[in-house]
Short mmCIF file of C-alpha atoms in Angstrom, two decimals:
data_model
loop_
_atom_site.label_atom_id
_atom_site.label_comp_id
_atom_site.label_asym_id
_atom_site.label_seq_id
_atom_site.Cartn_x
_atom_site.Cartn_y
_atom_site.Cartn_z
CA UNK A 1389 28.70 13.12 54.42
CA UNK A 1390 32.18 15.35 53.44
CA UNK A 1391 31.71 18.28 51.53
CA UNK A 1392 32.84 16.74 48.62
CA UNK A 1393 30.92 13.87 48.77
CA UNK A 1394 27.88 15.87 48.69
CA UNK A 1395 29.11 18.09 46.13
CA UNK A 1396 29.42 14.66 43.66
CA UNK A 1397 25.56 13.63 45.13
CA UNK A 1398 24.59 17.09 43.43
CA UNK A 1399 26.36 16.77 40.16
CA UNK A 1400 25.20 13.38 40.08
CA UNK A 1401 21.27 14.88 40.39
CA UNK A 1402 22.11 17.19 38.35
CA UNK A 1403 23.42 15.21 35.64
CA UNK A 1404 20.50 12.80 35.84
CA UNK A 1405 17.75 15.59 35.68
CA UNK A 1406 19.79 16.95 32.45
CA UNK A 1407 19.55 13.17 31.42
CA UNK A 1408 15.70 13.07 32.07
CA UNK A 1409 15.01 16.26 30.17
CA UNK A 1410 16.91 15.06 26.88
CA UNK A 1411 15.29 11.68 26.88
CA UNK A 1412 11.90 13.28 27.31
CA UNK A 1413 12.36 15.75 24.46
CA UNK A 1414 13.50 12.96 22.31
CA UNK A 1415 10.67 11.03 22.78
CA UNK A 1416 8.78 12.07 19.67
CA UNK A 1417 9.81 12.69 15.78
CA UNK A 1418 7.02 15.37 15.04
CA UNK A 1419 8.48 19.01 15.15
CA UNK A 1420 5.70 20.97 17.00
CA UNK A 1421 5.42 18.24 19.65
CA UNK A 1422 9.46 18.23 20.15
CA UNK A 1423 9.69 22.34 20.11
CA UNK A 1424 6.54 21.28 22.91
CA UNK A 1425 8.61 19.12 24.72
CA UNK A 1426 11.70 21.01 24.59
CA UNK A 1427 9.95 24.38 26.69
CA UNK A 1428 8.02 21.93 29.16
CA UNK A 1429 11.39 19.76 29.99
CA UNK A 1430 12.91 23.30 30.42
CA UNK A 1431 10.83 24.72 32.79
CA UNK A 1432 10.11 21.35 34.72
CA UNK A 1433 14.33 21.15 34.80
CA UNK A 1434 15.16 24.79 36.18
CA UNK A 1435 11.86 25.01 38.49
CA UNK A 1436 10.08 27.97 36.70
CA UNK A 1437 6.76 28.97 36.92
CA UNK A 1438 6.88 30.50 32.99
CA UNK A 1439 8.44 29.06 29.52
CA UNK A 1440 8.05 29.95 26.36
CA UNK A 1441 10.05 29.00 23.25
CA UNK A 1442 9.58 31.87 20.12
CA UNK A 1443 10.56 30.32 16.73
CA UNK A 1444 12.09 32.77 14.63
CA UNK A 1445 11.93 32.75 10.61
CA UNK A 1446 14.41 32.83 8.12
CA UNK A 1447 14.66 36.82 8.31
CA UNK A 1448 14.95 36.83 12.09
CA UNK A 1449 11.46 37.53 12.88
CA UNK A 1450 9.20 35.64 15.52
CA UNK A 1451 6.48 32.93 13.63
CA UNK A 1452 5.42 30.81 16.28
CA UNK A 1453 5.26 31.18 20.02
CA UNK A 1454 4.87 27.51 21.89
CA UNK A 1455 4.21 28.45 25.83
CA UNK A 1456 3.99 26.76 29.59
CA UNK A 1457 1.74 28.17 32.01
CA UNK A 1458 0.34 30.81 30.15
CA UNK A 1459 -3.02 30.39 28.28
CA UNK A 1460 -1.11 30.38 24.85
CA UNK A 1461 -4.06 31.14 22.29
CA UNK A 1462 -5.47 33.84 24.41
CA UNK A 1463 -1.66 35.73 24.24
CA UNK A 1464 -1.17 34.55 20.37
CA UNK A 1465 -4.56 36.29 19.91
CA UNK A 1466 -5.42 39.03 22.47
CA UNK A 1467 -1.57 40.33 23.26
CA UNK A 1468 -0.43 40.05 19.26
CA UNK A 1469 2.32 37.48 20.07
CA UNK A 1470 4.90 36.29 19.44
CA UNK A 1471 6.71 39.90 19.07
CA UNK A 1472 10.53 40.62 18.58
CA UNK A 1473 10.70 43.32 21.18
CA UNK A 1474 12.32 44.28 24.24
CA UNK A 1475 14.83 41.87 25.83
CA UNK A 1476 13.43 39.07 23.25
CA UNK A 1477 14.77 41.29 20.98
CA UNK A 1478 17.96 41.24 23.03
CA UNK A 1479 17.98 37.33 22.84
CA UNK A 1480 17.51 37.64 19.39
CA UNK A 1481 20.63 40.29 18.40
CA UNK A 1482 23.03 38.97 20.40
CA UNK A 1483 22.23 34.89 20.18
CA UNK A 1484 24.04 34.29 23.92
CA UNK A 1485 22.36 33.78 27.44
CA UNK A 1486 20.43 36.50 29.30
CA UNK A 1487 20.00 36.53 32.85
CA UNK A 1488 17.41 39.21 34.37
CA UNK A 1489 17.42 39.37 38.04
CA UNK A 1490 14.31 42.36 37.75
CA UNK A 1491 12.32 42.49 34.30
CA UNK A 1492 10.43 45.56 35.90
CA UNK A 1493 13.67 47.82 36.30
CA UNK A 1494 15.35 46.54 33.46
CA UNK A 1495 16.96 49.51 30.69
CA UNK A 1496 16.15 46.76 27.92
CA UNK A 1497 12.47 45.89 28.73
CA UNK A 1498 9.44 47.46 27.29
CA UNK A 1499 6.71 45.92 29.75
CA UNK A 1500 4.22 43.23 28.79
CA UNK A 1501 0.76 43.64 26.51
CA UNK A 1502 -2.39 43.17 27.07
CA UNK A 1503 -3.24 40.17 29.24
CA UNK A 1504 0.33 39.03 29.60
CA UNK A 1505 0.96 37.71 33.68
CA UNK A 1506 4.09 40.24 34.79
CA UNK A 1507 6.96 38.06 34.88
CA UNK A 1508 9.81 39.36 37.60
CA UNK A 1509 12.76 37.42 36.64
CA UNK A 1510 13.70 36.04 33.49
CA UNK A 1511 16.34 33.56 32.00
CA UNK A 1512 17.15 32.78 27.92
CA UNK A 1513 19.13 31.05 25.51
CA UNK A 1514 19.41 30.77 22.00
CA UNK A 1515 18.20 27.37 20.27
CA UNK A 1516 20.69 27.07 17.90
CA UNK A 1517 20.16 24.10 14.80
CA UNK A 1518 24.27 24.08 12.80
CA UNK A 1519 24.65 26.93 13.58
CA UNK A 1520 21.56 28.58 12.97
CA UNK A 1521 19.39 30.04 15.32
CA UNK A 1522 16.00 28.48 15.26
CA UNK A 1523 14.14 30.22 17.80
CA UNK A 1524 14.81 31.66 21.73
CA UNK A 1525 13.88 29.77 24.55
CA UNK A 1526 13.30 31.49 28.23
CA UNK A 1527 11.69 30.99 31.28
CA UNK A 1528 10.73 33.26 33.84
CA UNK A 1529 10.39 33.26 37.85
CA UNK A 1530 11.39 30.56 39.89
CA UNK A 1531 8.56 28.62 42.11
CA UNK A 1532 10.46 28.77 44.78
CA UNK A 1533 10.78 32.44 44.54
CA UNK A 1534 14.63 32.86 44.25
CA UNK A 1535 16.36 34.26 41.23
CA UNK A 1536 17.75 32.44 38.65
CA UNK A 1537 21.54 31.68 39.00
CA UNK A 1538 24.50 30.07 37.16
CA UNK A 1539 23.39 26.45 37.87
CA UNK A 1540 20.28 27.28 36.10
CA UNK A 1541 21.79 28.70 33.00
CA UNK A 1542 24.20 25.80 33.24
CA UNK A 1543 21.30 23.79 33.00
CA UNK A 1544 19.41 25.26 30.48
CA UNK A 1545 21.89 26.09 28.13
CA UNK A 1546 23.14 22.30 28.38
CA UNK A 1547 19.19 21.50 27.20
CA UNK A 1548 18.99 23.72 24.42
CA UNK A 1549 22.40 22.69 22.94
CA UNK A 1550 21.01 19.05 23.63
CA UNK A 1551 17.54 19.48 21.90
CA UNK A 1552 18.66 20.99 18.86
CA UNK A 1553 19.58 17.35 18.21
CA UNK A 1554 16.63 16.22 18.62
CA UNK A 1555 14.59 19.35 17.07
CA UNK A 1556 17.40 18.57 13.97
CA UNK A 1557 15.95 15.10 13.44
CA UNK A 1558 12.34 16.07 13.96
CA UNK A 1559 13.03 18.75 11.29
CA UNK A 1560 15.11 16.05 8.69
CA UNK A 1561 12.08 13.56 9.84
CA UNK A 1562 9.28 15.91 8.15
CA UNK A 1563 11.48 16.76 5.31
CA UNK A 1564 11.69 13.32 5.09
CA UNK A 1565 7.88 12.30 4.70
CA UNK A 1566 7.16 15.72 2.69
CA UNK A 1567 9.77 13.82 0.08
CA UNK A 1568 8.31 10.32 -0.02
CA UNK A 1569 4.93 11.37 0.19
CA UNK A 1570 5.65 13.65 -2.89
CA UNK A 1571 7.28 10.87 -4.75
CA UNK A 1572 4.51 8.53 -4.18
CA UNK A 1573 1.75 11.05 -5.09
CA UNK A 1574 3.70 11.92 -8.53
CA UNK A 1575 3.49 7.79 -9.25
CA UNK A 1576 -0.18 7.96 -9.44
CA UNK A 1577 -2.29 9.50 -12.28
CA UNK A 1578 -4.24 12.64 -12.85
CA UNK A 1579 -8.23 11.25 -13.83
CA UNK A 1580 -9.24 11.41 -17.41
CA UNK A 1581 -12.97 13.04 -18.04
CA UNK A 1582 -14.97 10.18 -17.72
CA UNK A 1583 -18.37 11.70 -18.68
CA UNK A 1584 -20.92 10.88 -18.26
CA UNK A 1585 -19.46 9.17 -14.67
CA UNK A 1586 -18.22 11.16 -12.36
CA UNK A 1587 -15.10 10.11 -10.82
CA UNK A 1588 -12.83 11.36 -7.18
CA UNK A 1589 -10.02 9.68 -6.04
CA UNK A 1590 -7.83 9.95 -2.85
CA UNK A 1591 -4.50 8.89 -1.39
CA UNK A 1592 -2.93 9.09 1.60
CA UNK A 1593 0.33 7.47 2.72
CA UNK A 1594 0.88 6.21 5.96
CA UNK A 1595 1.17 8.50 9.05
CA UNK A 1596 4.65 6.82 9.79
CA UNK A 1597 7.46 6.10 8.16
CA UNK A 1598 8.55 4.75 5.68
CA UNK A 1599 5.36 6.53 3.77
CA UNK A 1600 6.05 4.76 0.30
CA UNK A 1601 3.86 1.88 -0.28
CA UNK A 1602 2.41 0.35 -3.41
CA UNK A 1603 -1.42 1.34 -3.14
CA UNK A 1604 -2.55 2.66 -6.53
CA UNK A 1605 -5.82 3.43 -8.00
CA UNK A 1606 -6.19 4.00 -11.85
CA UNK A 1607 -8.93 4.98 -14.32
CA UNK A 1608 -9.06 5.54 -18.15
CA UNK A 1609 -11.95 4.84 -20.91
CA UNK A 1610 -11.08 1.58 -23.27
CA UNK A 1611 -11.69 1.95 -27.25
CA UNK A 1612 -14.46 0.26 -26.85
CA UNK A 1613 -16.40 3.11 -24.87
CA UNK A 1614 -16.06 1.00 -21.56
CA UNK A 1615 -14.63 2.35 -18.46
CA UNK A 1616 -11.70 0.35 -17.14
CA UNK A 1617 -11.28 1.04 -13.29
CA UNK A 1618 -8.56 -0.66 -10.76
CA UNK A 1619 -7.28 -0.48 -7.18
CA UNK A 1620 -4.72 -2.45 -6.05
CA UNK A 1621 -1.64 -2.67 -3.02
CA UNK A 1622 1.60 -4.25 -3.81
CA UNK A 1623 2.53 -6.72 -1.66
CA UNK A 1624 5.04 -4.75 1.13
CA UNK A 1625 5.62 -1.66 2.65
CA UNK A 1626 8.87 -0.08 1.87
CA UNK A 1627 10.91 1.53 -0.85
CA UNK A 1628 10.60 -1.30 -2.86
CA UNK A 1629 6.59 -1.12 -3.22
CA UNK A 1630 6.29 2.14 -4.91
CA UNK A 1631 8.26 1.29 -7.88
CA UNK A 1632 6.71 -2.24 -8.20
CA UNK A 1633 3.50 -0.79 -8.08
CA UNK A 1634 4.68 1.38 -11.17
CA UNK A 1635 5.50 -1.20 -12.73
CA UNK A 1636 2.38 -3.25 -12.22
CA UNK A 1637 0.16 -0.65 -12.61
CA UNK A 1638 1.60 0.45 -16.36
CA UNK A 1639 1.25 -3.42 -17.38
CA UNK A 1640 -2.21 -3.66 -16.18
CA UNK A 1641 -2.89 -0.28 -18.12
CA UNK A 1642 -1.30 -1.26 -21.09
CA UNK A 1643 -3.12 -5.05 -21.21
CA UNK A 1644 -6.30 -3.48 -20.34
CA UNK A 1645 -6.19 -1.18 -23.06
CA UNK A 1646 -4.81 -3.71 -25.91
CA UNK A 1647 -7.32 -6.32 -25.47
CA UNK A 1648 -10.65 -4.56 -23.97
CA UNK A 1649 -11.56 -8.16 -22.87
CA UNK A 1650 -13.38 -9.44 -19.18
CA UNK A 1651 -11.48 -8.45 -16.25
CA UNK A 1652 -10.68 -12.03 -15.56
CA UNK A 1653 -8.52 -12.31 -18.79
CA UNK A 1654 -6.67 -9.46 -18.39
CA UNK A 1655 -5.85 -10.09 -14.73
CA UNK A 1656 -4.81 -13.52 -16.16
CA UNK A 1657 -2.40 -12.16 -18.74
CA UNK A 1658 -1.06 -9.73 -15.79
CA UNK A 1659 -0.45 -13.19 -14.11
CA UNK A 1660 1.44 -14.66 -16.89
CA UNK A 1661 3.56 -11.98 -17.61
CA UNK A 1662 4.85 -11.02 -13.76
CA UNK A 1663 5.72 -15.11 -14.10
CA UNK A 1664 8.19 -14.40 -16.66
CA UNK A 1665 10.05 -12.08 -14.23
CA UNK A 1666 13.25 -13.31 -12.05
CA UNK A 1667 11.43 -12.16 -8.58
CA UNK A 1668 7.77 -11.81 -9.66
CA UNK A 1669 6.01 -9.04 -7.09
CA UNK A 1670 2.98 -9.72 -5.85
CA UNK A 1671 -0.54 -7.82 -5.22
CA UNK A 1672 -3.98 -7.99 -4.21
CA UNK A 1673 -6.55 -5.33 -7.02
CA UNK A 1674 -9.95 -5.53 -8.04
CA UNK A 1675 -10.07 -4.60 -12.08
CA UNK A 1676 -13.14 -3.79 -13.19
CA UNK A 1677 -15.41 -2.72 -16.54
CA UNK A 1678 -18.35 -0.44 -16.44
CA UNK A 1679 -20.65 -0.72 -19.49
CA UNK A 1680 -23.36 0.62 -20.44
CA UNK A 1681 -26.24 -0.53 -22.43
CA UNK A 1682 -29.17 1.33 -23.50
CA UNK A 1683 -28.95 3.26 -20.60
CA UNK A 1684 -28.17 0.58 -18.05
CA UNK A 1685 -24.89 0.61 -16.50
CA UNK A 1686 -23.51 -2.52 -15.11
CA UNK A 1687 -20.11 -3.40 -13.21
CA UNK A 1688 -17.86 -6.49 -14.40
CA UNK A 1689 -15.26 -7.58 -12.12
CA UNK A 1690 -12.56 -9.51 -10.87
CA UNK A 1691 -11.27 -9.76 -7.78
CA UNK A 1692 -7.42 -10.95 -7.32
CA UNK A 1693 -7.31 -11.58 -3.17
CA UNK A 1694 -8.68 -7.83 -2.40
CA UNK A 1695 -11.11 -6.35 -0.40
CA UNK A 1696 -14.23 -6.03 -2.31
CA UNK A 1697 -16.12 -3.01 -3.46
CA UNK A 1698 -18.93 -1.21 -1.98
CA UNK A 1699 -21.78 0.05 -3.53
CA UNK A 1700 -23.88 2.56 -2.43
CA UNK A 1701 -26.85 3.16 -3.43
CA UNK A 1702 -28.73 6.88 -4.01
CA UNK A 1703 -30.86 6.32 -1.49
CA UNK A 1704 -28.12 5.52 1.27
CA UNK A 1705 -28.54 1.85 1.15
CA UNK A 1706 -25.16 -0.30 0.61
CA UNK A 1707 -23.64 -3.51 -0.22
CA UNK A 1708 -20.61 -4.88 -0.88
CA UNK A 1709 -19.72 -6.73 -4.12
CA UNK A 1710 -18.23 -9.83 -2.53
CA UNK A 1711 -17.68 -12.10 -5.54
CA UNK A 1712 -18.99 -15.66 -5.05
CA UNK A 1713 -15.16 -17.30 -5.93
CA UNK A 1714 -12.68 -15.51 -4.63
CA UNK A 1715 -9.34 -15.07 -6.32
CA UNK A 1716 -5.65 -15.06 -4.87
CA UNK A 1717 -3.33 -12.40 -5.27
CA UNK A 1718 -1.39 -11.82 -8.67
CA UNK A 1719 1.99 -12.92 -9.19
CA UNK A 1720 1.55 -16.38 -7.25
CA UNK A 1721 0.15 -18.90 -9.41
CA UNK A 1722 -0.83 -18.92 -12.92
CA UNK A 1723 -2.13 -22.32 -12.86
CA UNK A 1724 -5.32 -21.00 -10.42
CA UNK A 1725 -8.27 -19.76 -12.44
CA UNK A 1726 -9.49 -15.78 -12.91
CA UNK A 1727 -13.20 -15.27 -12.24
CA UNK A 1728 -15.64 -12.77 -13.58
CA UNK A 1729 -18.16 -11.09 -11.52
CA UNK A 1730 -21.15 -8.34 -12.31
CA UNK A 1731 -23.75 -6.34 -10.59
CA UNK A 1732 -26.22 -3.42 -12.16
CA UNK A 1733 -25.07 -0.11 -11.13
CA UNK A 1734 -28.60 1.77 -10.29
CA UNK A 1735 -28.77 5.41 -11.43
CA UNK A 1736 -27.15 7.97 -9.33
CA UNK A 1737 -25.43 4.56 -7.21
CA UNK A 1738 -21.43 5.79 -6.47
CA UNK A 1739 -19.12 3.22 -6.32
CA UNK A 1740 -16.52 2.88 -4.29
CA UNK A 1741 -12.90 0.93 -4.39
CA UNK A 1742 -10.09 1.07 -1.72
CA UNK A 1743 -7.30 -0.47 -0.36
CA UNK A 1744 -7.15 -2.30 3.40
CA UNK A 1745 -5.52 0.63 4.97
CA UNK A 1746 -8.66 2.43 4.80
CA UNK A 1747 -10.55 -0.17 7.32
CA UNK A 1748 -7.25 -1.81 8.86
CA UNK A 1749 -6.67 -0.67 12.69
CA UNK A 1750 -4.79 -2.03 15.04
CA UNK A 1751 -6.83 -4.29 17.63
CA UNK A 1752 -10.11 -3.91 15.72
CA UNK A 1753 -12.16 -6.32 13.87
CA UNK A 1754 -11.76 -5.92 9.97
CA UNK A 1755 -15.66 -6.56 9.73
CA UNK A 1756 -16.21 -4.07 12.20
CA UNK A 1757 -14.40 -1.62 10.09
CA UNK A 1758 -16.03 -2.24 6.98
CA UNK A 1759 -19.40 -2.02 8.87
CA UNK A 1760 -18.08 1.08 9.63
CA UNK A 1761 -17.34 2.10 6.66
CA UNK A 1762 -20.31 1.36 5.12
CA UNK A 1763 -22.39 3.48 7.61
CA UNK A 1764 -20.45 6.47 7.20
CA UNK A 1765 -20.58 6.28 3.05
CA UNK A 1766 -24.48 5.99 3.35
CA UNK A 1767 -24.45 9.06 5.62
CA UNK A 1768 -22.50 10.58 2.38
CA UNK A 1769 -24.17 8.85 -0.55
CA UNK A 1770 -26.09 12.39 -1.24
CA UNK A 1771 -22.89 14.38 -0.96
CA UNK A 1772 -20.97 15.57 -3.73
CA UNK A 1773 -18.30 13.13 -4.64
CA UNK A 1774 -14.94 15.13 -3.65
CA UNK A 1775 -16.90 16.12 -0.02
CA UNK A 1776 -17.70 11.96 0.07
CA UNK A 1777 -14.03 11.18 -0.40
CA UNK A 1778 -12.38 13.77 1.78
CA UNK A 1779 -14.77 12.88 4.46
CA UNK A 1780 -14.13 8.90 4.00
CA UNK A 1781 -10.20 9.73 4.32
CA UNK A 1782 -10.06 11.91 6.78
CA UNK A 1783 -11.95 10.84 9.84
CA UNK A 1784 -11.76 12.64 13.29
CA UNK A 1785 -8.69 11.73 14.94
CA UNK A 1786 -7.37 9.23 12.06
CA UNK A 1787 -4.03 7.61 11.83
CA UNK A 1788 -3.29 5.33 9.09
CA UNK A 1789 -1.21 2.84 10.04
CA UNK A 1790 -0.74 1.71 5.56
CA UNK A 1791 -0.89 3.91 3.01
CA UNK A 1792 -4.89 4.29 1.35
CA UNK A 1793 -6.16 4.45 -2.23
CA UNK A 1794 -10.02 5.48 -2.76
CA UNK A 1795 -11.38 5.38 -6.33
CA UNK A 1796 -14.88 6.54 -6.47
CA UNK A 1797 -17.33 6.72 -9.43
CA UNK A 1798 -21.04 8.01 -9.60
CA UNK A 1799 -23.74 7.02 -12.04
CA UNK A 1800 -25.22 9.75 -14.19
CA UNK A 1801 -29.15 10.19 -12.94
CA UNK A 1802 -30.89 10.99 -15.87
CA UNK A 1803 -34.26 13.04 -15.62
CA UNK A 1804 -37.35 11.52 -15.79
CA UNK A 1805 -38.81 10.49 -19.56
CA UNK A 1806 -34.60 11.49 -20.61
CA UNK A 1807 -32.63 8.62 -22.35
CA UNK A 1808 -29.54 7.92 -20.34
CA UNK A 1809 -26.59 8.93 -21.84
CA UNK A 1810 -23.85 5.99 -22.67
CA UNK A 1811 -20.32 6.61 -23.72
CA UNK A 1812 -19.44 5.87 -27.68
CA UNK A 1813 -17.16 3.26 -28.48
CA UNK A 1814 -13.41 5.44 -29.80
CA UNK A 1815 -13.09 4.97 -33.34
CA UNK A 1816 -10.28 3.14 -34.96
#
C-alpha cells in the first residue's frame, strides 16, 4: 500500500471512530446520561485510561463532576470534588485546549487530594453550549503508555464541539418536559376540605414525551352535603388532550354541581352536551357520589368505559367496584343508556380512583397489574393517605409509559359508642 493510500485508510478510521463516538453520545435525550456518554465516548475514542467531565455553574464554578475509571462517589465525597483548582482552573480561565505531557512537573498543577489515582499526562477541552462554556472535559494517560499528541486533541476537540449538539438538545429536551409537565399540573385543581373524608391525590405525566395528556381527577362537596368525586382520561395523548380535558372536566363540574342528581344523569347530560359540539372529544371517567346517612357512608357510581375503582378495606382486604353493566366512553353515543352503581363504604375503608396508566405496561397482562395493584394498596391500607399515594405512584424502578391520575378518599372511623359525623347539606 503507497504512503498515501495508507494515510486515507487512517483518516478514514479516524473519521469513522469520530462517527461512532457522536452517534453513541446521541443516543439518549436525558442530560446526565448524555454528559455520561459524552466522557465515556471520549476516553474510549482517544485510548485513555482516565475521563472526567466537570460541569461548571453559571458563575464559573464546578457543580457536578461525571467520571471514567475512577470510583466517582468515593472522590465526590472523600477528595471534596469537583474543585476549580490547578490546571482545571487553567481549563476553566482560558476556555482553549491543554495538553500536559508531565502533570507531576507541571508550574500550573497543585497535586491531587486525598484518594485521587496520580494521573501523569493529561489532555482538556472546553465543552462549549452557543457559546457558553458548560463544563471542561479531560482525560488523562494513555493505555498504551504514550503521551497524548495532536491527533488526540484533534479528536477530542472534534467530540466536544460535536456533543454540545447533542448535550444542547438534551438540555432544550428537559426544559421541554419541566414546561408541559407544569402546564398540565396548573390544569388540575387544588382539593377542597372535605371533612370529615380525607382526601390525596396524585399526578404524574408520562416519562416521555409529549408529557401532556388528558388524565384529570376532581373533587368538590355538592349543596346537598354529598361529595362529588371523578377521574377520567381524554381520549389521546398529545397537545390536544390537555385542553379537552379542561374543557370536559369544567362541564362535568359545572353539571354536577347544578343538578346534584345520580351519577348516571349527569354523565348523561355530559353526553348530550359534547354531542352538540362540531368534533365531540371523547373519554373514559368514573363520577361518583358519596353520601352519608346516619352515619353510613355509601358510594354511587357510574362508570363511562373506565377502569373501575378499588376499595380497600381497613383491615387490608380489597375489591374492586366492577359495575354489573358497563358503560362506553362519553362523547360516542347518546342513544346508549347511563347506569348507576353503589357499594357501602365501611369505616376507615380508603377509596381509590385512577387512570390506566397507573396499571398499563408494556407486555404485561392488565389483570396482572391490577392484581398488583391491589396487593400493594392492602400492604398500605394502614398508612397515612399522602404516604399510600406517593408509594402507589412511585414504585421502584417505574416508568410510565401515559400520564396517571390517583384520587384517594378515606372514611372517617369514628370511636366506639361516637355517632359518625355526616356532612350538612349547604344552605340556599
Amino acid at each position: 500500500m503507497s504512503a498515501g493510500a495508507s494515510q486515507r485508510a487512517l483518516g478514514q478510521q479516524w473519521l469513522q471512530r469520530l462517527l461512532d463516538a457522536v452517534v453513541s453520545v446521541s443516543a439518549d435525550m436525558d442530560t446526565r446520561t448524555v454528559l455520561h456518554r459524552i466522557v465515556e465516548a471520549a476516553a474510549d475514542l482517544v485510548g485513555a485510561r482516565y475521563g472526567a467531565l466537570g460541569v461548571l455553574g453559571q458563575s464559573g464554578e464546578f457543580t457536578d463532576l461525571i467520571t471514567v475509571g475512577v470510583d466517582h462517589q468515593r472522590l465526590m465525597t472523600v477528595a471534596g470534588l469537583p474543585q476549580g483548582h490547578g490546571l482545571l482552573h487553567t481549563l476553566v480561565a482560558d476556555q482553549q485546549a491543554l495538553r500536559v505531557p508531565d502533570v507531576a512537573v507541571d508550574p500550573r498543577s497543585v497535586g491531587f487530594p486525598p484518594g485521587h489515582p496520580v494521573m501523569h499526562t493529561l489532555l482538556g477541552v472546553p465543552l462549549m453550549v452557543r457559546g457558553t462554556v458548560y463544563g471542561n472535559l479531560y482525560l488523562a494517560d494513555k493505555k498504551d503508555g504514550t503521551p497524548f499528541g495532536d491527533d488526540d486533541e484533534a479528536l477530542l476537540t472534534a467530540l466536544a464541539s460535536a456533543a454540545s449538539v447533542s448535550l444542547e438538545n438534551a438540555r432544550l429536551y428537559e426544559r421541554l418536559k419541566h414546561a408541559a409537565e407544569h402546564f398540565q399540573r396548573r390544569m388540575l385543581p387544588a382539593l377542597p376540605d372535605l371533612t370529615p373524608l380525607q382526601a390525596a391525590a396524585r399526578y404524574e405525566p408520562a416519562s416521555e414525551l409529549p408529557r401532556l395528556g388528558g388524565d384529570w381527577y376532581d373533587a368538590m362537596v355538592l349543596p346537598d352535603g354529598a361529595t362529588c368525586v371523578v377521574v377520567g382520561d381524554v381520549t389521546g395523548h398529545d397537545i390536544e388532550a390537555a385542553p379537552l380535558m379542561g374543557q370536559i372536566s369544567n362541564m362535568l363540574r359545572a353539571l354536577a354541581f347544578d343538578h346534584c342528581g345520580p351519577p348516571s344523569l349527569i354523565v348523561c347530560k355530559l353526553d348530550h352536551v359534547l354531542s352538540m359540539l362540531d368534533d365531540p372529544p371523547t373519554a373514559t371517567l368514573v363520577l361518583g357520589r358519596i353520601e352519608c346517612d346516619r352515619g353510613q357512608y355509601t358510594f354511587h357510581w357510574s362508570n363511562a368505559g373506565h377502569l373501575p375503582p378499588l376499595l380497600i378495606h381497613a383491615e387490608g382486604s380489597t375489591c374492586y367496584l366492577a359495575p354489573t353493566h358497563h358503560g362506553i366512553p362519553v362523547g360516542i353515543d347518546t342513544t346508549v343508556p347511563r347506569f348507576n352503581h353503589e357499594h357501602l363504604l365501611p369505616p376507615a375503608s380508603t377509596l381509590l380512583l385512577f387512570t390506566d396508566g397507573l396499571v398499563e405496561r408494556r407486555g404485561q397482562n392488565i389483570d396482572a397489574s391490577l392484581d398488583d395493584l391491589a396487593d400493594q394498596a392492602a400492604r398500605l391500607a394502614g398508612a397515612p393517605l399522602d404516604d399510600l399515594c406517593d408509594a402507589l405512584m412511585v414504585p421502584s424502578g417505574q416508568v410510565f409509559d401515559d400520564d396517571v391520575a390517583v384520587l384517594a378518599l378515606r372514611l372517617p372511623d369514628p370511636q366506639p359508642g361516637s355517632p359518625a359525623e355526616c356532612r350538612q347539606p349547604l344552605r340556599p
